[in-house]
Every structure is written in C-alpha cells, then in structure tokens.
C-alpha cells in the first residue's frame, strides 16, 4: 500500500515571501500521479497543482511550483510571493496510474500554513 | 456550474441513530466519490460511482454504510446504527474526464458528530 508523509504539521510565512512544504511518499509502483490540494476554512478541497511521475519537468502553476524527486520519493510544494489568501491546510496526495483505480487518492496528514503580515 | 453541493453541512446525532447525507454533483459529471476525513487526518477514500454503478468500496466502508446514486445524478450516503467512531467530515467529489485529466471537484463536506 502507498503511504504519504507530511512531516511539517504547521508552517508560517510572511506575506510576499516564499515557503516550501515537504511531502514524501512510499510506493513500489513506477507510474503514478502526485497532487497538492488546499483546504481553506470553507472545507472545500481545491486542487493546487499536479505532477505525472513519468515527467521529469517540475510542474508550475503561477506562484506554485513543485520539486519532484522521483528517486528520493519526494514532492515538495513551493509557494512564491505568499498572499494572505494562501493560508490553509495543504495536503499532498498520491494516485496510482493502474487502470481502473480511478481517483482513489491517498492523502498525507496535511500542513497548516499561516501567512503573516 | 454551481459546484458540488452537500447537505446538511452539520449533523449531530446520538449513538445508534441512522443518518443520511446527500451530495449533488456538478451536472453531467459521471463520476462521484465519497471520502471521509477525521480530525487531524487527510481524507480517506470510501467509495465511488460511475453513473449509477458503484464500482468500488473501501474496506473502511463497513456493512453499516450504504451509498446509492439513483439515475446517476445525486448520491446519498447512509450510516446505520451510528457509533462515536463515525464522527468525521464526509466529503463528496465529482468529475467528468478520465485518466490523468480527471480533476476532482469537492464539496464542502458534511460534518458528523455522534454523541
């Protein structure tokens, strides 16, 4: 079974600064997908960014980028120019590429990000 | 596109009672998922539907849990004889595309408290 570990329960960043959230995972599969989701106080999970394991190029979405290290099974999220609206719980998630698996995501325990003025 | 809607937002019940939650997915989304999130944890997969067919159920879904999606539209999740361990947030998500392009749209969840 796959596991996802987020070792930082809480992080804090000043507005306009950069912060990196860590995520490691364990799997015996070679093809899979990785995601970062944001969960604000509204409780709705929102997809931030996703990465296909076969792609060496790191995904980027505006101020959000990832550092994907497949051999190390590491998938960190970098938030640049942090904004107050970035304050939320961030979850790292894994999904197998196996046919028929659908979006059965395995989530980590989350990192609470605080953004200060 | 009004998003995924879940009702109720909060539910408080006594141990042993039955509860039912409803999820209205984004229209024309053919897949619908249920996840459960306990305090301090990430969501855990419970079950999913493709149209009206329930294709997979997690081991977490005991016999007291039943989910339906009649006519492939809204879905209900019923918990019979609730236990304190059932206290959690129940999240619903829907999607349309398959494969990696599948993007889940989550609702705001139903928070269940079993006293």
PDB file of C-alpha atoms in Angstrom:
ATOM      1  CA  UNK A   1       0.000   0.000   0.000  1.00  0.00           C
ATOM      2  CA  UNK A   2       1.109   3.504  -0.696  1.00  0.00           C
ATOM      3  CA  UNK A   3       1.742   5.989   2.088  1.00  0.00           C
ATOM      4  CA  UNK A   4       2.157   9.755   2.036  1.00  0.00           C
ATOM      5  CA  UNK A   5       4.020  11.598   4.783  1.00  0.00           C
ATOM      6  CA  UNK A   6       3.921  15.294   5.564  1.00  0.00           C
ATOM      7  CA  UNK A   7       6.336  15.919   8.419  1.00  0.00           C
ATOM      8  CA  UNK A   8       5.502  19.597   8.960  1.00  0.00           C
ATOM      9  CA  UNK A   9       2.235  19.971  10.902  1.00  0.00           C
ATOM     10  CA  UNK A  10       2.475  23.775  10.727  1.00  0.00           C
ATOM     11  CA  UNK A  11       4.413  26.342   8.747  1.00  0.00           C
ATOM     12  CA  UNK A  12       4.433  30.106   8.794  1.00  0.00           C
ATOM     13  CA  UNK A  13       5.460  32.586   6.118  1.00  0.00           C
ATOM     14  CA  UNK A  14       5.400  36.338   5.830  1.00  0.00           C
ATOM     15  CA  UNK A  15       3.373  37.920   3.104  1.00  0.00           C
ATOM     16  CA  UNK A  16       5.323  38.201  -0.176  1.00  0.00           C
ATOM     17  CA  UNK A  17       7.909  35.668   0.981  1.00  0.00           C
ATOM     18  CA  UNK A  18       8.495  32.115  -0.268  1.00  0.00           C
ATOM     19  CA  UNK A  19       7.714  28.929   1.620  1.00  0.00           C
ATOM     20  CA  UNK A  20       8.288  25.259   0.852  1.00  0.00           C
ATOM     21  CA  UNK A  21       6.057  22.461   2.120  1.00  0.00           C
ATOM     22  CA  UNK A  22       7.521  18.956   2.260  1.00  0.00           C
ATOM     23  CA  UNK A  23       5.998  15.653   1.211  1.00  0.00           C
ATOM     24  CA  UNK A  24       7.466  12.179   0.909  1.00  0.00           C
ATOM     25  CA  UNK A  25       5.726   9.052  -0.244  1.00  0.00           C
ATOM     26  CA  UNK A  26       6.317   5.353  -0.407  1.00  0.00           C
ATOM     27  CA  UNK A  27       5.320   3.194  -3.351  1.00  0.00           C
ATOM     28  CA  UNK A  28       6.539   0.235  -5.338  1.00  0.00           C
ATOM     29  CA  UNK A  29       4.851   1.493  -8.499  1.00  0.00           C
ATOM     30  CA  UNK A  30       6.666   3.301 -11.276  1.00  0.00           C
ATOM     31  CA  UNK A  31       3.719   5.153 -12.767  1.00  0.00           C
ATOM     32  CA  UNK A  32       1.603   7.393 -10.595  1.00  0.00           C
ATOM     33  CA  UNK A  33       0.423  10.941 -10.073  1.00  0.00           C
ATOM     34  CA  UNK A  34       1.043  13.370  -7.271  1.00  0.00           C
ATOM     35  CA  UNK A  35      -1.105  16.278  -6.185  1.00  0.00           C
ATOM     36  CA  UNK A  36      -1.195  19.183  -3.786  1.00  0.00           C
ATOM     37  CA  UNK A  37      -4.607  20.193  -2.504  1.00  0.00           C
ATOM     38  CA  UNK A  38      -5.531  23.246  -0.473  1.00  0.00           C
ATOM     39  CA  UNK A  39      -8.285  23.140   2.149  1.00  0.00           C
ATOM     40  CA  UNK A  40      -9.292  26.597   3.415  1.00  0.00           C
ATOM     41  CA  UNK A  41     -11.667  27.110   6.361  1.00  0.00           C
ATOM     42  CA  UNK A  42     -14.568  26.641   3.942  1.00  0.00           C
ATOM     43  CA  UNK A  43     -13.505  22.950   3.992  1.00  0.00           C
ATOM     44  CA  UNK A  44     -13.638  22.563   0.220  1.00  0.00           C
ATOM     45  CA  UNK A  45     -10.596  20.752  -1.156  1.00  0.00           C
ATOM     46  CA  UNK A  46      -9.108  22.684  -4.064  1.00  0.00           C
ATOM     47  CA  UNK A  47      -6.516  21.283  -6.462  1.00  0.00           C
ATOM     48  CA  UNK A  48      -3.372  23.426  -6.456  1.00  0.00           C
ATOM     49  CA  UNK A  49      -1.009  21.515  -8.713  1.00  0.00           C
ATOM     50  CA  UNK A  50      -0.393  18.031 -10.082  1.00  0.00           C
ATOM     51  CA  UNK A  51       2.549  16.059 -11.434  1.00  0.00           C
ATOM     52  CA  UNK A  52       2.848  12.933 -13.556  1.00  0.00           C
ATOM     53  CA  UNK A  53       5.610  10.660 -12.297  1.00  0.00           C
ATOM     54  CA  UNK A  54       6.971   9.949 -15.790  1.00  0.00           C
ATOM     55  CA  UNK A  55       7.592  13.638 -16.417  1.00  0.00           C
ATOM     56  CA  UNK A  56      10.958  14.896 -15.249  1.00  0.00           C
ATOM     57  CA  UNK A  57       9.961  18.515 -15.621  1.00  0.00           C
ATOM     58  CA  UNK A  58       8.553  20.017 -12.458  1.00  0.00           C
ATOM     59  CA  UNK A  59       5.003  21.318 -12.702  1.00  0.00           C
ATOM     60  CA  UNK A  60       4.294  25.009 -12.187  1.00  0.00           C
ATOM     61  CA  UNK A  61       1.039  26.921 -11.781  1.00  0.00           C
ATOM     62  CA  UNK A  62       1.549  30.641 -11.429  1.00  0.00           C
ATOM     63  CA  UNK A  63       3.040  31.180  -7.945  1.00  0.00           C
ATOM     64  CA  UNK A  64       3.009  27.470  -7.150  1.00  0.00           C
ATOM     65  CA  UNK A  65       5.705  25.038  -8.226  1.00  0.00           C
ATOM     66  CA  UNK A  66       6.881  21.609  -7.177  1.00  0.00           C
ATOM     67  CA  UNK A  67      10.241  19.944  -6.717  1.00  0.00           C
ATOM     68  CA  UNK A  68       9.679  16.335  -7.749  1.00  0.00           C
ATOM     69  CA  UNK A  69      12.498  13.948  -6.892  1.00  0.00           C
ATOM     70  CA  UNK A  70      11.352  10.506  -8.045  1.00  0.00           C
ATOM     71  CA  UNK A  71      14.342   8.536  -6.773  1.00  0.00           C
ATOM     72  CA  UNK A  72      14.045  10.136  -3.359  1.00  0.00           C
ATOM     73  CA  UNK A  73      10.231   9.859  -3.451  1.00  0.00           C
ATOM     74  CA  UNK A  74       9.944  13.489  -2.539  1.00  0.00           C
ATOM     75  CA  UNK A  75       7.374  16.009  -3.770  1.00  0.00           C
ATOM     76  CA  UNK A  76       7.640  19.452  -2.206  1.00  0.00           C
ATOM     77  CA  UNK A  77       5.469  22.490  -2.916  1.00  0.00           C
ATOM     78  CA  UNK A  78       6.948  25.956  -3.226  1.00  0.00           C
ATOM     79  CA  UNK A  79       4.688  28.973  -2.848  1.00  0.00           C
ATOM     80  CA  UNK A  80       6.232  32.207  -4.069  1.00  0.00           C
ATOM     81  CA  UNK A  81       5.057  35.715  -3.222  1.00  0.00           C
ATOM     82  CA  UNK A  82       2.798  34.353  -0.480  1.00  0.00           C
ATOM     83  CA  UNK A  83      -0.579  36.018  -0.068  1.00  0.00           C
ATOM     84  CA  UNK A  84      -2.992  36.126   2.853  1.00  0.00           C
ATOM     85  CA  UNK A  85      -5.376  34.001   0.821  1.00  0.00           C
ATOM     86  CA  UNK A  86      -2.827  31.184   0.744  1.00  0.00           C
ATOM     87  CA  UNK A  87      -3.450  30.477   4.425  1.00  0.00           C
ATOM     88  CA  UNK A  88      -4.996  26.999   4.593  1.00  0.00           C
ATOM     89  CA  UNK A  89      -4.313  23.322   5.172  1.00  0.00           C
ATOM     90  CA  UNK A  90      -2.258  21.818   2.375  1.00  0.00           C
ATOM     91  CA  UNK A  91      -2.474  18.132   1.595  1.00  0.00           C
ATOM     92  CA  UNK A  92      -0.136  16.085  -0.534  1.00  0.00           C
ATOM     93  CA  UNK A  93      -1.834  13.191  -2.340  1.00  0.00           C
ATOM     94  CA  UNK A  94      -0.874  10.153  -4.395  1.00  0.00           C
ATOM     95  CA  UNK A  95      -2.793   8.325  -7.086  1.00  0.00           C
ATOM     96  CA  UNK A  96      -1.861   5.103  -8.803  1.00  0.00           C
ATOM     97  CA  UNK A  97      -1.806   5.005 -12.578  1.00  0.00           C
ATOM     98  CA  UNK A  98      -3.192   1.476 -12.644  1.00  0.00           C
ATOM     99  CA  UNK A  99      -6.176   1.126 -14.934  1.00  0.00           C
ATOM    100  CA  UNK A 100      -9.451   1.114 -13.065  1.00  0.00           C
ATOM    101  CA  UNK A 101      -8.105   2.750  -9.960  1.00  0.00           C
ATOM    102  CA  UNK A 102      -9.914   5.986 -10.683  1.00  0.00           C
ATOM    103  CA  UNK A 103      -9.166   8.876  -8.373  1.00  0.00           C
ATOM    104  CA  UNK A 104      -8.596   6.873  -5.223  1.00  0.00           C
ATOM    105  CA  UNK A 105      -6.290   9.390  -3.677  1.00  0.00           C
ATOM    106  CA  UNK A 106      -4.047   8.643  -0.701  1.00  0.00           C
ATOM    107  CA  UNK A 107      -3.577  11.805   1.304  1.00  0.00           C
ATOM    108  CA  UNK A 108      -0.976  12.888   3.827  1.00  0.00           C
ATOM    109  CA  UNK A 109      -1.927  14.368   7.188  1.00  0.00           C
ATOM    110  CA  UNK A 110      -1.584  17.940   5.995  1.00  0.00           C
ATOM    111  CA  UNK A 111       0.426  21.049   6.753  1.00  0.00           C
ATOM    112  CA  UNK A 112      -1.292  24.114   8.157  1.00  0.00           C
ATOM    113  CA  UNK A 113       0.135  27.227   6.520  1.00  0.00           C
ATOM    114  CA  UNK A 114      -0.133  30.570   8.266  1.00  0.00           C
ATOM    115  CA  UNK A 115       0.574  33.777   6.365  1.00  0.00           C
ATOM    116  CA  UNK A 116       1.544  36.788   8.450  1.00  0.00           C
ATOM    117  CA  UNK A 117       1.736  40.458   7.586  1.00  0.00           C
TER     118      UNK A 117
ATOM    119  CA  UNK B   1     -21.810  25.309 -12.931  1.00  0.00           C
ATOM    120  CA  UNK B   2     -22.843  25.662  -9.301  1.00  0.00           C
ATOM    121  CA  UNK B   3     -20.247  23.326  -7.840  1.00  0.00           C
ATOM    122  CA  UNK B   4     -20.682  20.216  -5.724  1.00  0.00           C
ATOM    123  CA  UNK B   5     -23.340  20.669  -3.094  1.00  0.00           C
ATOM    124  CA  UNK B   6     -23.595  18.673   0.143  1.00  0.00           C
ATOM    125  CA  UNK B   7     -26.415  18.628   2.634  1.00  0.00           C
ATOM    126  CA  UNK B   8     -26.530  19.007   5.560  1.00  0.00           C
ATOM    127  CA  UNK B   9     -23.422  20.951   6.425  1.00  0.00           C
ATOM    128  CA  UNK B  10     -23.502  19.743  10.004  1.00  0.00           C
ATOM    129  CA  UNK B  11     -25.234  16.792  11.607  1.00  0.00           C
ATOM    130  CA  UNK B  12     -25.337  15.922  15.288  1.00  0.00           C
ATOM    131  CA  UNK B  13     -26.835  12.588  16.233  1.00  0.00           C
ATOM    132  CA  UNK B  14     -26.969  10.182  19.114  1.00  0.00           C
ATOM    133  CA  UNK B  15     -25.184   6.868  19.026  1.00  0.00           C
ATOM    134  CA  UNK B  16     -27.352   4.184  17.471  1.00  0.00           C
ATOM    135  CA  UNK B  17     -29.325   6.516  15.221  1.00  0.00           C
ATOM    136  CA  UNK B  18     -29.324   6.376  11.441  1.00  0.00           C
ATOM    137  CA  UNK B  19     -28.170   9.332   9.369  1.00  0.00           C
ATOM    138  CA  UNK B  20     -28.262  10.112   5.673  1.00  0.00           C
ATOM    139  CA  UNK B  21     -26.193  12.637   3.746  1.00  0.00           C
ATOM    140  CA  UNK B  22     -26.826  13.943   0.273  1.00  0.00           C
ATOM    141  CA  UNK B  23     -24.428  15.033  -2.445  1.00  0.00           C
ATOM    142  CA  UNK B  24     -25.394  16.842  -5.633  1.00  0.00           C
ATOM    143  CA  UNK B  25     -22.517  16.696  -8.105  1.00  0.00           C
ATOM    144  CA  UNK B  26     -21.787  19.122 -10.883  1.00  0.00           C
ATOM    145  CA  UNK B  27     -24.283  18.384 -13.605  1.00  0.00           C
ATOM    146  CA  UNK B  28     -23.089  15.960 -16.284  1.00  0.00           C
ATOM    147  CA  UNK B  29     -20.242  14.685 -14.133  1.00  0.00           C
ATOM    148  CA  UNK B  30     -20.350  10.923 -14.487  1.00  0.00           C
ATOM    149  CA  UNK B  31     -18.111  10.046 -11.554  1.00  0.00           C
ATOM    150  CA  UNK B  32     -18.910  10.669  -7.934  1.00  0.00           C
ATOM    151  CA  UNK B  33     -16.680   9.930  -4.942  1.00  0.00           C
ATOM    152  CA  UNK B  34     -17.144   9.773  -1.186  1.00  0.00           C
ATOM    153  CA  UNK B  35     -14.230  10.431   1.151  1.00  0.00           C
ATOM    154  CA  UNK B  36     -14.066  10.601   4.943  1.00  0.00           C
ATOM    155  CA  UNK B  37     -11.818  12.967   6.866  1.00  0.00           C
ATOM    156  CA  UNK B  38     -11.215  12.582  10.583  1.00  0.00           C
ATOM    157  CA  UNK B  39      -9.687  15.255  12.772  1.00  0.00           C
ATOM    158  CA  UNK B  40      -6.013  15.834  12.027  1.00  0.00           C
ATOM    159  CA  UNK B  41      -6.001  13.485   9.052  1.00  0.00           C
ATOM    160  CA  UNK B  42      -6.268  13.735   5.317  1.00  0.00           C
ATOM    161  CA  UNK B  43      -9.332  12.440   3.512  1.00  0.00           C
ATOM    162  CA  UNK B  44      -9.669   8.688   3.003  1.00  0.00           C
ATOM    163  CA  UNK B  45     -11.399   7.110   0.019  1.00  0.00           C
ATOM    164  CA  UNK B  46     -14.676   5.356   0.796  1.00  0.00           C
ATOM    165  CA  UNK B  47     -16.396   4.566  -2.490  1.00  0.00           C
ATOM    166  CA  UNK B  48     -17.097   5.815  -5.978  1.00  0.00           C
ATOM    167  CA  UNK B  49     -19.742   5.654  -8.674  1.00  0.00           C
ATOM    168  CA  UNK B  50     -19.566   5.835 -12.405  1.00  0.00           C
ATOM    169  CA  UNK B  51     -23.012   6.958 -13.427  1.00  0.00           C
ATOM    170  CA  UNK B  52     -25.345   4.857 -11.254  1.00  0.00           C
ATOM    171  CA  UNK B  53     -22.950   1.940 -10.773  1.00  0.00           C
ATOM    172  CA  UNK B  54     -20.992   1.684  -7.547  1.00  0.00           C
ATOM    173  CA  UNK B  55     -17.654   0.402  -8.826  1.00  0.00           C
ATOM    174  CA  UNK B  56     -15.508   0.182  -5.743  1.00  0.00           C
ATOM    175  CA  UNK B  57     -15.814   0.256  -1.975  1.00  0.00           C
ATOM    176  CA  UNK B  58     -13.037   0.688   0.551  1.00  0.00           C
ATOM    177  CA  UNK B  59     -12.554  -1.702   3.457  1.00  0.00           C
ATOM    178  CA  UNK B  60     -13.352   1.339   5.593  1.00  0.00           C
ATOM    179  CA  UNK B  61     -16.958   1.073   4.459  1.00  0.00           C
ATOM    180  CA  UNK B  62     -18.477  -1.339   6.948  1.00  0.00           C
ATOM    181  CA  UNK B  63     -21.839  -3.050   6.499  1.00  0.00           C
ATOM    182  CA  UNK B  64     -23.464  -0.168   8.362  1.00  0.00           C
ATOM    183  CA  UNK B  65     -22.625   2.158   5.488  1.00  0.00           C
ATOM    184  CA  UNK B  66     -24.526   2.203   2.231  1.00  0.00           C
ATOM    185  CA  UNK B  67     -24.255   4.571  -0.693  1.00  0.00           C
ATOM    186  CA  UNK B  68     -26.526   4.993  -3.661  1.00  0.00           C
ATOM    187  CA  UNK B  69     -26.632   7.068  -6.777  1.00  0.00           C
ATOM    188  CA  UNK B  70     -30.007   6.535  -8.389  1.00  0.00           C
ATOM    189  CA  UNK B  71     -30.191   7.566 -12.042  1.00  0.00           C
ATOM    190  CA  UNK B  72     -26.578   8.655 -11.936  1.00  0.00           C
ATOM    191  CA  UNK B  73     -27.386  12.058 -10.510  1.00  0.00           C
ATOM    192  CA  UNK B  74     -27.284  12.888  -6.782  1.00  0.00           C
ATOM    193  CA  UNK B  75     -25.894  10.428  -4.267  1.00  0.00           C
ATOM    194  CA  UNK B  76     -26.790   9.526  -0.699  1.00  0.00           C
ATOM    195  CA  UNK B  77     -24.602   8.030   1.993  1.00  0.00           C
ATOM    196  CA  UNK B  78     -26.427   6.363   4.860  1.00  0.00           C
ATOM    197  CA  UNK B  79     -24.896   5.252   8.124  1.00  0.00           C
ATOM    198  CA  UNK B  80     -26.980   2.895  10.234  1.00  0.00           C
ATOM    199  CA  UNK B  81     -26.583   2.456  13.979  1.00  0.00           C
ATOM    200  CA  UNK B  82     -24.029   5.237  14.217  1.00  0.00           C
ATOM    201  CA  UNK B  83     -21.031   4.857  16.513  1.00  0.00           C
ATOM    202  CA  UNK B  84     -18.803   7.524  18.030  1.00  0.00           C
ATOM    203  CA  UNK B  85     -16.032   6.409  15.682  1.00  0.00           C
ATOM    204  CA  UNK B  86     -18.164   7.526  12.757  1.00  0.00           C
ATOM    205  CA  UNK B  87     -17.660  11.161  13.779  1.00  0.00           C
ATOM    206  CA  UNK B  88     -15.868  12.763  10.844  1.00  0.00           C
ATOM    207  CA  UNK B  89     -16.341  15.006   7.873  1.00  0.00           C
ATOM    208  CA  UNK B  90     -17.780  13.263   4.851  1.00  0.00           C
ATOM    209  CA  UNK B  91     -16.622  14.767   1.579  1.00  0.00           C
ATOM    210  CA  UNK B  92     -18.166  14.271  -1.809  1.00  0.00           C
ATOM    211  CA  UNK B  93     -16.391  14.933  -5.094  1.00  0.00           C
ATOM    212  CA  UNK B  94     -17.374  14.644  -8.731  1.00  0.00           C
ATOM    213  CA  UNK B  95     -15.511  14.508 -12.024  1.00  0.00           C
ATOM    214  CA  UNK B  96     -16.081  14.044 -15.712  1.00  0.00           C
ATOM    215  CA  UNK B  97     -12.867  13.275 -17.521  1.00  0.00           C
ATOM    216  CA  UNK B  98     -10.988  10.027 -17.186  1.00  0.00           C
ATOM    217  CA  UNK B  99      -7.347   9.257 -16.610  1.00  0.00           C
ATOM    218  CA  UNK B 100      -4.860  11.835 -15.501  1.00  0.00           C
ATOM    219  CA  UNK B 101      -7.025  14.608 -16.836  1.00  0.00           C
ATOM    220  CA  UNK B 102      -9.646  13.663 -14.284  1.00  0.00           C
ATOM    221  CA  UNK B 103      -9.997  16.583 -11.926  1.00  0.00           C
ATOM    222  CA  UNK B 104     -11.988  16.155  -8.753  1.00  0.00           C
ATOM    223  CA  UNK B 105     -14.298  18.927  -7.639  1.00  0.00           C
ATOM    224  CA  UNK B 106     -15.010  18.648  -3.943  1.00  0.00           C
ATOM    225  CA  UNK B 107     -17.962  19.836  -1.936  1.00  0.00           C
ATOM    226  CA  UNK B 108     -17.659  21.497   1.468  1.00  0.00           C
ATOM    227  CA  UNK B 109     -18.488  18.300   3.295  1.00  0.00           C
ATOM    228  CA  UNK B 110     -20.938  17.170   5.955  1.00  0.00           C
ATOM    229  CA  UNK B 111     -19.525  17.279   9.471  1.00  0.00           C
ATOM    230  CA  UNK B 112     -20.981  14.423  11.525  1.00  0.00           C
ATOM    231  CA  UNK B 113     -20.815  14.374  15.308  1.00  0.00           C
ATOM    232  CA  UNK B 114     -22.020  11.249  17.098  1.00  0.00           C
ATOM    233  CA  UNK B 115     -22.712  11.801  20.801  1.00  0.00           C
TER     234      UNK B 115
END
